[in-house]
Structures are given as structure tokens and as C-alpha cells.
């Protein structure tokens, strides 16, 4: 264990991001560990580090946990509107339905109970397994990923390399709340071929990419999250939203 002293002092920023874990990743390789785990201070987000010391991140935590779970029990999966479609692809591979909810643990948990989901969560490394409880639990995430590695005999890097490959890009723009209806209408007209979901802001989806525009509850901004097979494609989606704001 590293930085686990209960002294109230954080050795780096709290989020388990690649930048904040730059000192941890080399230690996984140095000690020849099979995997590294990183949690945030309140233990609801789980990031993974592979045996080569490569930061895998939080988005694929839920993907691997979903893969592990569906190998044993088929059933509905629930993720929020801003979570990677990798989970959607995994569910489809097993013939399972993947539902999306508004952002927030409570929204995901409510939807999971409605559809009797076997697993769910959020793309920030939050895994929810109803066998344990309807809250994000990083330790069940660890158990599922370790179980998957043990059952398949594969290294974490190998399991990750077999997952569908997408890139998520995030941005934010300042906007007055009174402009939101016209922005959402403009986005819908700009991309008439997209599948629309206005459950939580506006999410537009195509066969292999999506963009989610969501207003902040505390600031006069919108958060824009886009995912596509290539980073340039995801950035282009975010940029288009910015153009329509001007």
C-alpha cells in the first residue's frame, strides 16, 4: 500500500488520474506486480495500472468488471449517459441490454433496480454490483478484475488490448442558462441523423461515437463529453458544440 497513512495529508491531488499517479505507476513495474489499484479518498473511484506500469484509467475499470460479471451471469447493464460505449459493446457481445441513466450514482442505482441489472456504474471507475449493494464499491471492482485475470490466465494489458478502442475527450464552455434551449435545438438540427436523448442535458449518438452536452448544477457552464474511435474525431465533436455556441 502507498499513501495510506491516516494523517489527513494528501501526497498528491485526490483524483486517481494519470497525472496524479505518475509516481505510482513505475512502482507497479519495479515490484513486478500483476496489477496496481488506485482509489480516491472516499473510495468510490477505482483506476487500474497494468503490469508494465501503464495507467489504464477509470473508464475501463467498469468495462472489465462488466466483462467479468457477464461471463457468469447474463442480464441488463446500466451506465450513465457520459460513460464509454465500450460497456455497451461488451453487453451486446453477450446478448445483454445496456441501459443509460442520468449522471449520478443515485440515478444509476435507481435504474439498475428498475431493470434488475446484474451490474452497473459510472465511467469514473465506479462499479456497482447489486449482490453487494447499490453503491459504487471499488473493492468489488478489484475482485471482479482479479477474478477475470485468474479465470482467463491473461495479463491486464492483454485483457485491455482485446477491448474495443475509443477515446473520450472532455471540454467545458461558459453559457447562460437561458441559452440552453436554443443550443440544444441547434445541436439537434445540426446533427439530424443522430439518436437523441434529452434525459440529462442532450446526448447525441451515432453508430460508433457520441457527444453529451450537460449543464452544470453549480456553475454557468456546460460540460461537453465526446467519444469516438480516434481522438481527433472526438475533439471535432466537442469543437462543433463550441462553434454553435458562438
Short mmCIF file of C-alpha atoms in Angstrom, two decimals:
data_model
loop_
_atom_site.label_atom_id
_atom_site.label_comp_id
_atom_site.label_asym_id
_atom_site.label_seq_id
_atom_site.Cartn_x
_atom_site.Cartn_y
_atom_site.Cartn_z
CA UNK A 1 0.00 0.00 0.00
CA UNK A 2 1.12 3.52 -0.82
CA UNK A 3 -0.05 6.83 0.70
CA UNK A 4 -2.47 5.06 3.05
CA UNK A 5 -1.39 6.76 6.26
CA UNK A 6 -4.45 8.20 8.06
CA UNK A 7 -2.76 11.52 8.81
CA UNK A 8 -5.03 13.77 6.75
CA UNK A 9 -2.23 14.71 4.36
CA UNK A 10 -2.66 14.03 0.64
CA UNK A 11 0.61 13.36 -1.18
CA UNK A 12 -0.90 14.49 -4.48
CA UNK A 13 -4.22 15.71 -5.90
CA UNK A 14 -7.07 13.43 -4.89
CA UNK A 15 -8.37 12.28 -8.27
CA UNK A 16 -6.89 8.95 -9.49
CA UNK A 17 -5.81 10.39 -12.85
CA UNK A 18 -2.71 9.60 -14.91
CA UNK A 19 -1.07 12.88 -13.91
CA UNK A 20 -1.64 12.31 -10.21
CA UNK A 21 -0.44 8.70 -10.32
CA UNK A 22 2.80 9.34 -12.19
CA UNK A 23 4.75 8.35 -9.09
CA UNK A 24 2.76 5.17 -8.50
CA UNK A 25 2.83 3.64 -11.98
CA UNK A 26 6.61 2.97 -12.06
CA UNK A 27 6.38 1.18 -8.70
CA UNK A 28 3.97 -1.41 -10.13
CA UNK A 29 6.58 -2.35 -12.71
CA UNK A 30 9.51 -2.07 -10.28
CA UNK A 31 7.93 -4.53 -7.86
CA UNK A 32 6.81 -6.82 -10.73
CA UNK A 33 3.19 -6.61 -9.60
CA UNK A 34 0.50 -8.10 -11.81
CA UNK A 35 -1.74 -5.07 -11.34
CA UNK A 36 -1.96 -1.77 -9.50
CA UNK A 37 -5.08 -0.23 -7.97
CA UNK A 38 -5.64 3.44 -7.15
CA UNK A 39 -8.61 4.83 -5.23
CA UNK A 40 -9.81 8.33 -4.47
CA UNK A 41 -10.04 9.42 -0.79
CA UNK A 42 -13.68 8.43 -0.31
CA UNK A 43 -13.17 5.11 -2.09
CA UNK A 44 -15.78 5.16 -4.81
CA UNK A 45 -13.48 5.51 -7.83
CA UNK A 46 -11.05 2.82 -8.96
CA UNK A 47 -8.28 3.29 -11.52
CA UNK A 48 -6.13 0.46 -12.87
CA UNK A 49 -2.42 0.19 -13.67
CA UNK A 50 -1.19 -2.75 -15.73
CA UNK A 51 1.86 -4.93 -15.10
CA UNK A 52 4.01 -2.67 -17.30
CA UNK A 53 3.25 0.35 -15.12
CA UNK A 54 0.88 1.75 -17.74
CA UNK A 55 -2.05 3.80 -16.46
CA UNK A 56 -5.20 2.10 -17.74
CA UNK A 57 -7.51 4.59 -16.13
CA UNK A 58 -11.01 4.67 -14.76
CA UNK A 59 -13.19 4.24 -17.87
CA UNK A 60 -12.00 0.67 -18.44
CA UNK A 61 -12.46 -0.35 -14.79
CA UNK A 62 -16.20 -0.71 -15.30
CA UNK A 63 -15.66 -2.29 -18.73
CA UNK A 64 -13.51 -5.10 -17.30
CA UNK A 65 -15.82 -5.55 -14.32
CA UNK A 66 -18.77 -5.85 -16.70
CA UNK A 67 -16.91 -8.41 -18.79
CA UNK A 68 -16.12 -10.42 -15.67
CA UNK A 69 -19.71 -10.31 -14.43
CA UNK A 70 -21.43 -11.18 -17.73
CA UNK A 71 -19.19 -14.21 -18.20
CA UNK A 72 -21.01 -15.74 -15.24
CA UNK A 73 -24.48 -14.21 -15.37
CA UNK A 74 -26.22 -12.58 -18.30
CA UNK A 75 -28.56 -9.69 -17.62
CA UNK A 76 -29.15 -5.96 -18.07
CA UNK A 77 -26.34 -3.46 -17.57
CA UNK A 78 -26.81 0.19 -16.54
CA UNK A 79 -24.36 3.05 -17.12
CA UNK A 80 -24.79 6.81 -17.17
CA UNK A 81 -25.06 8.96 -20.29
CA UNK A 82 -21.40 10.04 -20.13
CA UNK A 83 -19.88 6.57 -19.79
CA UNK A 84 -17.84 4.90 -22.55
CA UNK A 85 -19.66 2.82 -25.13
CA UNK A 86 -17.09 0.06 -24.52
CA UNK A 87 -19.51 -1.26 -21.87
CA UNK A 88 -22.34 -1.09 -24.41
CA UNK A 89 -20.27 -3.16 -26.84
CA UNK A 90 -19.42 -5.73 -24.16
CA UNK A 91 -23.08 -6.09 -23.20
CA UNK A 92 -24.04 -6.59 -26.86
CA UNK A 93 -21.38 -9.30 -27.20
CA UNK A 94 -23.18 -11.29 -24.50
CA UNK A 95 -26.62 -10.53 -25.90
CA UNK A 96 -27.46 -8.22 -22.98
CA UNK A 97 -29.22 -4.88 -22.97
CA UNK A 98 -27.29 -1.81 -21.83
CA UNK A 99 -29.45 0.95 -20.37
CA UNK A 100 -28.30 4.52 -19.76
CA UNK A 101 -29.36 6.81 -16.92
CA UNK A 102 -28.80 10.41 -15.93
CA UNK A 103 -25.37 11.13 -14.42
CA UNK A 104 -25.04 10.38 -10.71
CA UNK A 105 -24.72 7.27 -8.56
CA UNK A 106 -28.31 7.52 -7.29
CA UNK A 107 -29.68 7.72 -10.84
CA UNK A 108 -27.68 4.68 -11.95
CA UNK A 109 -28.72 2.71 -8.85
CA UNK A 110 -32.41 3.56 -9.34
CA UNK A 111 -32.30 2.44 -12.97
CA UNK A 112 -30.48 -0.75 -12.02
CA UNK A 113 -33.25 -1.66 -9.61
CA UNK A 114 -35.92 -0.85 -12.19
CA UNK A 115 -34.46 -3.20 -14.81
CA UNK A 116 -32.95 -5.80 -12.43
CA UNK A 117 -29.44 -5.14 -13.73
CA UNK A 118 -26.65 -7.57 -12.88
CA UNK A 119 -24.02 -4.81 -12.90
CA UNK A 120 -23.76 -1.08 -13.49
CA UNK A 121 -21.80 2.00 -12.66
CA UNK A 122 -20.18 5.15 -13.96
CA UNK A 123 -17.17 5.76 -16.15
CA UNK A 124 -15.17 7.39 -13.36
CA UNK A 125 -14.20 3.96 -12.06
CA UNK A 126 -17.40 3.43 -10.10
CA UNK A 127 -18.56 -0.20 -10.10
CA UNK A 128 -21.97 -1.13 -8.68
CA UNK A 129 -22.71 -4.82 -8.10
CA UNK A 130 -26.23 -5.42 -6.70
CA UNK A 131 -25.05 -8.59 -4.97
CA UNK A 132 -23.10 -6.31 -2.63
CA UNK A 133 -25.18 -3.13 -2.66
CA UNK A 134 -26.39 -0.29 -4.83
CA UNK A 135 -23.38 1.94 -4.27
CA UNK A 136 -20.05 2.31 -6.05
CA UNK A 137 -17.64 -0.11 -4.43
CA UNK A 138 -14.00 -0.21 -5.60
CA UNK A 139 -13.31 -3.43 -3.73
CA UNK A 140 -15.91 -5.39 -5.71
CA UNK A 141 -14.31 -3.81 -8.78
CA UNK A 142 -10.93 -5.15 -7.68
CA UNK A 143 -12.38 -8.60 -7.03
CA UNK A 144 -14.07 -8.77 -10.44
CA UNK A 145 -10.95 -7.70 -12.34
CA UNK A 146 -8.69 -10.06 -10.37
CA UNK A 147 -11.18 -12.87 -10.91
CA UNK A 148 -11.19 -12.19 -14.64
CA UNK A 149 -7.39 -12.31 -14.74
CA UNK A 150 -7.32 -15.56 -12.74
CA UNK A 151 -10.00 -17.30 -14.80
CA UNK A 152 -8.58 -16.34 -18.18
CA UNK A 153 -4.91 -16.58 -17.23
CA UNK A 154 -4.35 -13.31 -19.05
CA UNK A 155 -2.41 -10.25 -18.01
CA UNK A 156 -4.24 -6.96 -17.53
CA UNK A 157 -2.54 -5.48 -20.59
CA UNK A 158 -3.77 -8.41 -22.69
CA UNK A 159 -7.35 -8.06 -21.46
CA UNK A 160 -7.31 -4.33 -22.20
CA UNK A 161 -5.88 -4.85 -25.70
CA UNK A 162 -8.88 -7.04 -26.56
CA UNK A 163 -11.44 -4.36 -25.65
CA UNK A 164 -12.98 -2.06 -28.29
CA UNK A 165 -10.88 1.08 -28.64
CA UNK A 166 -12.39 4.54 -28.21
CA UNK A 167 -11.13 7.90 -26.97
CA UNK A 168 -13.10 10.22 -24.69
CA UNK A 169 -12.49 13.97 -24.81
CA UNK A 170 -13.92 16.43 -22.28
CA UNK A 171 -14.37 20.19 -22.54
CA UNK A 172 -16.46 22.94 -20.98
CA UNK A 173 -17.88 26.27 -22.10
CA UNK A 174 -19.35 29.25 -20.29
CA UNK A 175 -23.02 29.79 -21.12
CA UNK A 176 -26.03 31.50 -19.59
CA UNK A 177 -28.76 29.02 -18.69
CA UNK A 178 -31.30 30.98 -20.74
CA UNK A 179 -29.41 29.96 -23.90
CA UNK A 180 -29.62 26.23 -23.25
CA UNK A 181 -32.93 25.56 -25.06
CA UNK A 182 -31.73 27.27 -28.24
CA UNK A 183 -28.36 25.49 -28.02
CA UNK A 184 -29.96 22.08 -27.67
CA UNK A 185 -32.35 22.84 -30.52
CA UNK A 186 -29.45 24.00 -32.67
CA UNK A 187 -27.44 20.85 -31.93
CA UNK A 188 -30.39 18.62 -32.79
CA UNK A 189 -30.88 20.41 -36.12
CA UNK A 190 -27.12 20.42 -36.81
CA UNK A 191 -26.97 16.63 -36.42
CA UNK A 192 -30.39 15.37 -37.60
CA UNK A 193 -29.02 11.87 -38.18
CA UNK A 194 -28.07 11.35 -34.53
CA UNK A 195 -30.07 9.41 -31.96
CA UNK A 196 -31.26 11.93 -29.37
CA UNK A 197 -31.53 11.52 -25.60
CA UNK A 198 -32.55 14.54 -23.51
CA UNK A 199 -32.81 12.76 -20.15
CA UNK A 200 -29.88 14.73 -18.73
CA UNK A 201 -28.88 17.65 -20.92
CA UNK A 202 -28.57 16.46 -24.52
CA UNK A 203 -26.82 13.36 -25.78
CA UNK A 204 -26.46 12.67 -29.50
CA UNK A 205 -25.29 9.23 -30.61
CA UNK A 206 -24.17 7.58 -33.82
CA UNK A 207 -23.03 4.02 -34.57
CA UNK A 208 -19.50 4.48 -33.21
CA UNK A 209 -19.44 7.87 -31.49
CA UNK A 210 -21.45 10.22 -29.29
CA UNK A 211 -21.44 13.66 -27.69
CA UNK A 212 -23.09 14.60 -24.39
CA UNK A 213 -23.76 18.25 -23.51
CA UNK A 214 -24.74 18.70 -19.89
CA UNK A 215 -25.25 21.91 -17.90
CA UNK A 216 -23.55 22.24 -14.53
CA UNK A 217 -25.79 22.46 -11.48
CA UNK A 218 -23.41 24.82 -9.69
CA UNK A 219 -21.71 26.95 -12.38
CA UNK A 220 -22.83 28.84 -15.53
CA UNK A 221 -21.10 26.31 -17.77
CA UNK A 222 -21.86 23.28 -19.89
CA UNK A 223 -19.69 20.19 -19.84
CA UNK A 224 -19.13 18.56 -23.22
CA UNK A 225 -18.02 14.94 -23.38
CA UNK A 226 -17.45 13.19 -26.69
CA UNK A 227 -16.25 9.71 -27.60
CA UNK A 228 -15.12 8.32 -30.94
CA UNK A 229 -12.70 5.69 -32.30
CA UNK A 230 -10.00 8.36 -32.75
CA UNK A 231 -9.10 11.30 -30.52
CA UNK A 232 -9.28 13.76 -33.42
CA UNK A 233 -12.85 12.68 -34.14
CA UNK A 234 -13.89 13.14 -30.52
CA UNK A 235 -12.22 16.56 -30.37
CA UNK A 236 -14.03 17.56 -33.57
CA UNK A 237 -17.38 16.78 -31.93
CA UNK A 238 -16.52 18.97 -28.93
CA UNK A 239 -15.32 21.74 -31.25
CA UNK A 240 -18.60 21.67 -33.20
CA UNK A 241 -20.51 22.30 -29.99
CA UNK A 242 -18.22 25.26 -29.29
CA UNK A 243 -18.84 26.69 -32.77
CA UNK A 244 -22.59 26.54 -32.30
CA UNK A 245 -22.22 28.50 -29.07
CA UNK A 246 -20.63 31.43 -30.87
#
